[in-house]
mmCIF file of C-alpha atoms in Angstrom:
data_model
loop_
_atom_site.group_PDB
_atom_site.id
_atom_site.type_symbol
_atom_site.label_atom_id
_atom_site.label_comp_id
_atom_site.label_asym_id
_atom_site.label_seq_id
_atom_site.Cartn_x
_atom_site.Cartn_y
_atom_site.Cartn_z
ATOM 1 C CA ILE A 1 27.111 77.017 -15.716
ATOM 2 C CA ALA A 2 28.185 79.327 -13.345
ATOM 3 C CA ARG A 3 29.773 77.583 -10.539
ATOM 4 C CA ALA A 4 28.671 80.129 -7.990
ATOM 5 C CA SER A 5 25.026 79.775 -9.090
ATOM 6 C CA ALA A 6 25.183 76.108 -8.449
ATOM 7 C CA ARG A 7 26.231 76.239 -4.921
ATOM 8 C CA ARG A 8 23.294 78.825 -4.116
ATOM 9 C CA ARG A 9 20.812 75.953 -5.221
ATOM 10 C CA ILE A 10 22.444 73.778 -2.769
ATOM 11 C CA ASP A 11 19.324 71.536 -0.512
ATOM 12 C CA ARG A 12 22.087 70.655 2.421
ATOM 13 C CA SER A 13 19.629 69.159 4.222
ATOM 14 C CA SER A 14 20.423 65.635 3.304
ATOM 15 C CA VAL A 15 24.207 66.301 3.443
ATOM 16 C CA VAL A 16 24.712 67.894 6.861
ATOM 17 C CA ALA A 17 23.821 64.453 8.192
ATOM 18 C CA MET A 18 25.987 62.451 6.191
ATOM 19 C CA LYS A 19 29.337 60.866 7.402
ATOM 20 C CA PHE A 20 32.095 61.600 4.946
ATOM 21 C CA GLY A 21 32.256 57.712 3.933
ATOM 22 C CA GLN A 22 28.563 57.585 2.714
ATOM 23 C CA LEU A 23 29.061 61.121 1.194
ATOM 24 C CA TYR A 24 32.019 60.046 -0.611
ATOM 25 C CA ALA A 25 30.724 56.924 -2.088
ATOM 26 C CA GLU A 26 27.751 58.885 -3.628
ATOM 27 C CA ASN A 27 29.648 61.539 -5.469
ATOM 28 C CA ALA A 28 31.791 58.929 -6.798
ATOM 29 C CA GLN A 29 28.699 57.372 -8.358
ATOM 30 C CA SER A 30 28.863 60.690 -10.933
ATOM 31 C CA ALA A 31 31.967 58.785 -12.295
ATOM 32 C CA THR A 32 31.877 56.104 -14.735
ATOM 33 C CA THR A 33 32.424 52.618 -13.614
ATOM 34 C CA SER A 34 36.122 52.373 -15.055
ATOM 35 C CA GLU A 35 36.648 56.130 -13.817
ATOM 36 C CA ARG A 36 35.529 54.942 -10.050
ATOM 37 C CA ALA A 37 37.881 52.486 -9.726
ATOM 38 C CA GLN A 38 40.352 54.943 -9.889
ATOM 39 C CA PHE A 39 39.593 56.944 -7.027
ATOM 40 C CA ILE A 40 41.048 56.396 -3.916
ATOM 41 C CA ASN A 41 39.634 53.386 -1.888
ATOM 42 C CA TYR A 42 38.520 55.200 1.101
ATOM 43 C CA LYS A 43 36.036 52.190 2.558
ATOM 44 C CA GLN A 44 38.943 50.121 2.220
ATOM 45 C CA LEU A 45 41.646 51.899 3.785
ATOM 46 C CA LYS A 46 39.239 52.598 6.692
ATOM 47 C CA LYS A 47 38.654 48.846 6.874
ATOM 48 C CA ILE A 48 41.753 48.299 7.552
ATOM 49 C CA LEU A 49 42.468 51.228 9.689
ATOM 50 C CA LYS A 50 40.312 49.713 12.291
ATOM 51 C CA THR A 51 42.402 46.531 12.496
ATOM 52 C CA ILE A 52 45.608 48.730 13.666
ATOM 53 C CA PRO A 53 46.066 48.480 17.162
ATOM 54 C CA GLU A 54 44.896 51.685 19.176
ATOM 55 C CA ARG A 55 47.897 53.861 20.676
ATOM 56 C CA GLU A 56 49.147 53.822 24.233
ATOM 57 C CA GLY A 57 51.560 56.694 25.234
ATOM 58 C CA GLU A 58 52.811 59.523 23.181
ATOM 59 C CA GLN A 59 52.556 59.990 19.347
ATOM 60 C CA THR A 60 55.425 59.587 17.298
ATOM 61 C CA HIS A 61 56.400 61.595 13.934
ATOM 62 C CA GLU A 62 59.604 59.184 13.488
ATOM 63 C CA ARG A 63 59.002 56.173 12.005
ATOM 64 C CA PRO A 64 59.808 52.827 13.838
ATOM 65 C CA GLN A 65 62.524 50.273 12.817
ATOM 66 C CA THR A 66 59.419 47.586 12.768
ATOM 67 C CA LEU A 67 55.726 48.147 11.768
ATOM 68 C CA HIS A 68 52.884 46.181 12.851
ATOM 69 C CA PRO A 69 51.654 43.922 9.393
ATOM 70 C CA GLN A 70 48.651 46.122 9.457
ATOM 71 C CA GLU A 71 50.219 49.419 9.423
ATOM 72 C CA ARG A 72 52.692 48.117 7.169
ATOM 73 C CA GLU A 73 49.474 47.211 4.711
ATOM 74 C CA PHE A 74 47.814 50.900 5.422
ATOM 75 C CA ILE A 75 50.382 52.524 4.138
ATOM 76 C CA THR A 76 51.497 50.277 1.429
ATOM 77 C CA LEU A 77 47.753 50.942 0.026
ATOM 78 C CA LEU A 78 47.942 54.407 0.866
ATOM 79 C CA ARG A 79 50.550 55.114 -1.473
ATOM 80 C CA SER A 80 49.278 52.765 -4.145
ATOM 81 C CA GLU A 81 45.987 54.535 -3.975
ATOM 82 C CA LEU A 82 47.670 57.930 -4.444
ATOM 83 C CA LYS A 83 49.663 56.752 -7.212
ATOM 84 C CA LYS A 84 46.950 55.409 -8.614
ATOM 85 C CA PHE A 85 44.553 58.462 -8.479
ATOM 86 C CA ASN A 86 47.297 60.563 -9.762
ATOM 87 C CA GLU A 87 47.834 58.578 -13.229
ATOM 88 C CA PHE A 88 44.068 58.969 -13.521
ATOM 89 C CA PHE A 89 44.382 62.619 -13.228
ATOM 90 C CA MET A 90 47.392 63.033 -15.295
ATOM 91 C CA ASN A 91 45.714 60.668 -18.297
ATOM 92 C CA ARG A 92 42.468 62.666 -17.765
ATOM 93 C CA GLU A 93 43.588 66.215 -17.605
ATOM 94 C CA GLU A 94 45.966 65.394 -21.260
ATOM 95 C CA GLU A 95 42.226 64.328 -22.585
ATOM 96 C CA ILE A 96 40.503 67.602 -21.997
ATOM 97 C CA VAL A 97 43.480 69.381 -23.317
ATOM 98 C CA MET A 98 43.273 67.345 -26.379
ATOM 99 C CA LYS A 99 39.282 67.823 -26.554
ATOM 100 C CA GLU A 100 39.944 71.382 -25.622
ATOM 101 C CA GLY A 101 42.040 71.950 -28.674
ATOM 102 C CA SER A 102 39.210 70.327 -30.733
ATOM 103 C CA PHE A 103 36.725 72.369 -29.733
ATOM 104 C CA ASP A 104 39.169 75.555 -30.334
ATOM 105 C CA ALA A 105 39.275 74.407 -33.812
ATOM 106 C CA LEU A 106 35.660 73.945 -34.323
ATOM 107 C CA LYS A 107 34.976 77.156 -33.206
ATOM 108 C CA ALA A 108 37.637 78.791 -35.444
ATOM 109 C CA GLN A 109 35.607 77.433 -38.342
ATOM 110 C CA ASN A 110 32.659 78.291 -37.340
ATOM 111 C CA GLU A 111 33.620 82.349 -36.464
ATOM 112 C CA ALA A 112 35.583 82.186 -40.050
ATOM 113 C CA ARG A 113 32.325 80.679 -41.688
ATOM 114 C CA ILE A 114 29.476 82.745 -39.766
ATOM 115 C CA ALA A 115 32.349 86.135 -40.220
ATOM 116 C CA SER A 116 31.824 85.487 -44.610
ATOM 117 C CA VAL A 117 27.922 84.786 -44.183
ATOM 118 C CA SER A 118 27.398 87.938 -42.230
ATOM 119 C CA ALA A 119 29.499 89.922 -45.001
ATOM 120 C CA ALA A 120 26.975 88.249 -47.820
ATOM 121 C CA GLY A 121 23.930 89.011 -45.884
ATOM 122 C CA GLY A 122 23.461 88.986 -42.450
ATOM 123 C CA TYR A 123 23.150 85.853 -39.466
ATOM 124 C CA ASP A 124 20.846 83.485 -40.934
ATOM 125 C CA ALA A 125 19.026 80.501 -39.313
ATOM 126 C CA GLU A 126 22.260 77.942 -40.553
ATOM 127 C CA CYS A 127 24.621 80.314 -38.339
ATOM 128 C CA LEU A 128 22.331 80.143 -35.252
ATOM 129 C CA THR A 129 21.999 76.285 -35.456
ATOM 130 C CA SER A 130 25.841 76.126 -35.821
ATOM 131 C CA ASP A 131 26.190 78.506 -32.756
ATOM 132 C CA SER A 132 23.276 76.470 -31.154
ATOM 133 C CA VAL A 133 25.323 73.333 -31.239
ATOM 134 C CA LEU A 134 28.678 74.675 -30.446
ATOM 135 C CA CYS A 135 27.435 76.131 -27.479
ATOM 136 C CA GLN A 136 26.168 73.195 -26.123
ATOM 137 C CA LYS A 137 29.199 72.002 -26.558
ATOM 138 C CA PHE A 138 31.233 74.457 -24.685
ATOM 139 C CA ALA A 139 28.383 74.047 -21.714
ATOM 140 C CA ASN A 140 28.800 70.209 -21.803
ATOM 141 C CA PHE A 141 32.869 70.579 -21.831
ATOM 142 C CA HIS A 142 32.631 72.939 -19.088
ATOM 143 C CA GLY A 143 30.623 70.353 -16.994
ATOM 144 C CA GLU A 144 33.065 67.696 -17.474
ATOM 145 C CA LEU A 145 35.972 69.901 -16.258
ATOM 146 C CA VAL A 146 34.314 71.590 -12.972
ATOM 147 C CA LEU A 147 33.058 67.221 -12.483
ATOM 148 C CA LEU A 148 37.039 66.702 -12.672
ATOM 149 C CA GLU A 149 37.993 69.562 -10.396
ATOM 150 C CA HIS A 150 35.672 68.403 -8.119
ATOM 151 C CA TRP A 151 36.446 64.588 -8.175
ATOM 152 C CA THR A 152 39.997 66.169 -7.517
ATOM 153 C CA ASN A 153 38.307 68.121 -4.377
ATOM 154 C CA LEU A 154 36.917 64.987 -3.282
ATOM 155 C CA ASN A 155 39.968 63.060 -3.563
ATOM 156 C CA TYR A 156 41.907 65.251 -1.424
ATOM 157 C CA ALA A 157 39.261 65.325 0.922
ATOM 158 C CA ALA A 158 39.105 61.588 1.501
ATOM 159 C CA LEU A 159 43.299 61.678 2.150
ATOM 160 C CA VAL A 160 42.817 64.273 4.537
ATOM 161 C CA LYS A 161 39.986 62.661 5.903
ATOM 162 C CA ILE A 162 41.510 59.264 6.167
ATOM 163 C CA LEU A 163 44.973 60.533 7.610
ATOM 164 C CA LYS A 164 43.047 62.160 10.512
ATOM 165 C CA LYS A 165 41.651 58.985 11.642
ATOM 166 C CA HIS A 166 45.096 57.245 11.264
ATOM 167 C CA ASP A 167 46.665 59.298 13.700
ATOM 168 C CA LYS A 168 43.921 59.657 16.592
ATOM 169 C CA ARG A 169 44.631 55.555 16.217
ATOM 170 C CA SER A 170 47.830 55.202 15.591
ATOM 171 C CA LYS A 171 51.117 55.785 17.457
ATOM 172 C CA ILE A 172 52.834 56.745 14.141
ATOM 173 C CA SER A 173 51.764 60.599 12.746
ATOM 174 C CA LEU A 174 51.401 60.214 9.005
ATOM 175 C CA ARG A 175 49.380 63.204 8.621
ATOM 176 C CA SER A 176 51.556 65.882 8.237
ATOM 177 C CA PRO A 177 54.308 64.151 6.090
ATOM 178 C CA PHE A 178 52.062 62.651 4.015
ATOM 179 C CA LEU A 179 50.101 65.516 3.140
ATOM 180 C CA MET A 180 53.448 67.686 2.227
ATOM 181 C CA ASN A 181 54.105 65.080 0.021
ATOM 182 C CA VAL A 182 50.489 65.189 -1.572
ATOM 183 C CA LEU A 183 51.166 68.952 -2.084
ATOM 184 C CA GLN A 184 54.011 68.235 -4.617
ATOM 185 C CA GLN A 185 51.510 65.593 -6.638
ATOM 186 C CA PRO A 186 50.205 66.081 -10.218
ATOM 187 C CA PHE A 187 46.332 66.055 -9.221
ATOM 188 C CA TYR A 188 47.128 68.908 -6.275
ATOM 189 C CA SER A 189 47.952 71.034 -8.990
ATOM 190 C CA THR A 190 45.052 71.826 -10.893
ATOM 191 C CA GLU A 191 46.010 75.207 -12.282
ATOM 192 C CA VAL A 192 45.617 74.056 -15.868
ATOM 193 C CA LEU A 193 42.637 72.573 -15.141
ATOM 194 C CA THR A 194 41.433 75.961 -13.287
ATOM 195 C CA ALA A 195 42.223 77.992 -17.156
ATOM 196 C CA MET A 196 40.797 75.651 -18.831
ATOM 197 C CA ILE A 197 37.063 76.024 -16.989
ATOM 198 C CA GLY A 198 37.554 79.855 -17.631
ATOM 199 C CA ARG A 199 37.946 79.433 -21.069
ATOM 200 C CA ALA A 200 35.257 77.149 -21.539
ATOM 201 C CA GLU A 201 32.861 79.445 -19.913
ATOM 202 C CA ASP A 202 33.832 82.425 -21.728
ATOM 203 C CA ASN A 203 33.248 80.541 -25.231
ATOM 204 C CA PHE A 204 30.263 79.411 -24.084
ATOM 205 C CA ARG A 205 29.153 83.033 -23.185
ATOM 206 C CA SER A 206 30.413 85.054 -26.560
ATOM 207 C CA ILE A 207 28.595 82.100 -28.378
ATOM 208 C CA GLU A 208 25.410 82.950 -25.658
ATOM 209 C CA GLN A 209 25.363 86.657 -26.420
ATOM 210 C CA ARG A 210 25.638 86.449 -30.179
ATOM 211 C CA VAL A 211 22.682 84.380 -30.104
ATOM 212 C CA ARG A 212 20.824 86.223 -28.207
ATOM 213 C CA GLN A 213 22.080 89.247 -30.027
ATOM 214 C CA HIS A 214 20.057 87.885 -33.188
ATOM 215 C CA LEU A 215 17.120 86.229 -31.266
ATOM 216 C CA GLY A 216 16.372 89.404 -28.522
ATOM 217 C CA HIS A 217 17.105 89.901 -25.120
ATOM 218 C CA GLN A 218 13.750 88.371 -24.344
ATOM 219 C CA VAL A 219 13.813 85.089 -25.742
ATOM 220 C CA PRO A 220 15.051 82.315 -22.751
ATOM 221 C CA LEU A 221 17.768 80.305 -23.885
ATOM 222 C CA THR A 222 15.006 77.363 -22.663
ATOM 223 C CA GLU A 223 12.549 78.502 -25.594
ATOM 224 C CA LEU A 224 15.113 78.636 -28.417
ATOM 225 C CA GLY A 225 14.420 74.961 -30.322
ATOM 226 C CA SER A 226 13.028 75.281 -33.260
ATOM 227 C CA PRO A 227 12.490 72.600 -36.330
ATOM 228 C CA THR A 228 15.976 73.787 -38.252
ATOM 229 C CA MET A 229 17.773 74.387 -34.902
ATOM 230 C CA PRO A 230 18.451 71.427 -31.989
ATOM 231 C CA GLU A 231 17.229 72.579 -28.336
ATOM 232 C CA LEU A 232 19.596 74.575 -26.370
ATOM 233 C CA ARG A 233 18.483 74.017 -23.144
ATOM 234 C CA VAL A 234 20.731 76.387 -21.377
ATOM 235 C CA SER A 235 19.365 79.042 -18.915
ATOM 236 C CA SER A 236 20.951 82.265 -17.823
ATOM 237 C CA ASP A 237 22.152 80.670 -14.224
ATOM 238 C CA GLY A 238 23.342 77.396 -15.674
ATOM 239 C CA SER A 239 20.415 75.364 -13.764
ATOM 240 C CA ASP A 240 19.132 74.316 -16.670
ATOM 241 C CA LEU A 241 22.009 72.653 -18.937
ATOM 242 C CA SER A 242 20.745 69.823 -21.217
ATOM 243 C CA ASP A 243 23.688 67.043 -20.794
ATOM 244 C CA GLU A 244 22.215 65.625 -24.341
ATOM 245 C CA GLY A 245 25.055 64.611 -26.307
ATOM 246 C CA GLY A 246 27.441 64.603 -23.621
ATOM 247 C CA ASP A 247 29.765 61.757 -21.479
ATOM 248 C CA TYR A 248 29.010 63.913 -18.017
ATOM 249 C CA SER A 249 25.789 64.389 -16.130
ATOM 250 C CA ILE A 250 25.253 68.272 -14.990
ATOM 251 C CA GLU A 251 23.317 66.703 -12.452
ATOM 252 C CA HIS A 252 26.546 64.993 -10.871
ATOM 253 C CA THR A 253 28.164 67.800 -11.726
ATOM 254 C CA LYS A 254 26.118 69.880 -9.106
ATOM 255 C CA ALA A 255 26.103 66.879 -6.655
ATOM 256 C CA ALA A 256 29.696 67.172 -7.029
ATOM 257 C CA LEU A 257 29.415 70.803 -6.084
ATOM 258 C CA ASN A 258 27.117 70.378 -3.590
ATOM 259 C CA CYS A 259 29.200 67.783 -2.035
ATOM 260 C CA TRP A 260 32.433 69.896 -1.862
ATOM 261 C CA GLN A 261 30.783 72.836 -0.397
ATOM 262 C CA ASP A 262 29.885 70.969 2.781
ATOM 263 C CA LEU A 263 33.633 69.317 2.560
ATOM 264 C CA ASP A 264 35.070 72.539 2.461
ATOM 265 C CA LYS A 265 34.250 74.061 5.428
ATOM 266 C CA SER A 266 35.251 71.179 7.824
ATOM 267 C CA GLU A 267 38.066 71.325 10.455
ATOM 268 C CA ALA A 268 39.616 68.621 8.419
ATOM 269 C CA ILE A 269 39.966 70.377 4.887
ATOM 270 C CA GLN A 270 40.477 74.236 6.438
ATOM 271 C CA ASN A 271 43.361 72.679 8.542
ATOM 272 C CA PRO A 272 44.573 69.702 6.652
ATOM 273 C CA LEU A 273 47.937 69.356 8.232
ATOM 274 C CA GLY A 274 46.361 69.617 12.386
ATOM 275 C CA VAL A 275 48.343 72.990 13.010
ATOM 276 C CA SER A 276 47.334 73.947 16.337
ATOM 277 C CA ARG A 277 45.652 77.320 16.537
ATOM 278 C CA ARG A 278 45.940 80.411 18.508
ATOM 279 C CA ALA A 279 42.848 81.548 20.292
#
């Protein structure tokens, strides 16, 4: 469940040599077909970009009175794609806020029942089963949240990359003004999402600790399966999280983490506005 642990376990050999477009397309596969359709269409933007005449002379930050048809098509699509992903992000954020509320209610009911049972005689097999089920729900939910966070990062990276390519080719500079606008967009503000990731992990850890206290610290969570309890396949570093019963594959979550670590060190992401740096 720990993102830092997942990042340390990266096999970068296949990532380093991969171009961004391929990396973006492959990692978009972690989404469902309907969700993937809401991602920024990097491939189409790149295709249109190749039809824009290469610039001659100095680049301008001012928009000319008349735009080349392909330049206009590129800008129109770029704005449309940004709006589309923003709407997707806001809808998904609303869904996960509601899901968090339902999980919090389940946890409150579970805590009340366990407190009652414990007062009457102690933590029993039924408590262990309910804790295990709820723990797995929070583990899957955490993976879902992390995946959305990294989809957001990935789409931001796509914007930065395509704008950098545009400004290298066109006589019109779009990167700086467009990205300044992006900074004000809903999908760029992930404070709510980040806070939810922290709460999901805290909830998981608190229940995990109680299960460990009952069974003993020497019992790995990957071996907690029993006839009376669903198998809770969660290791201490999150590397063996099960995605059974969840909508989002843990392997897909790891793939998104791997992708972002590589992109996060690139010049385009470290310096998205293309500001000159002093030596």
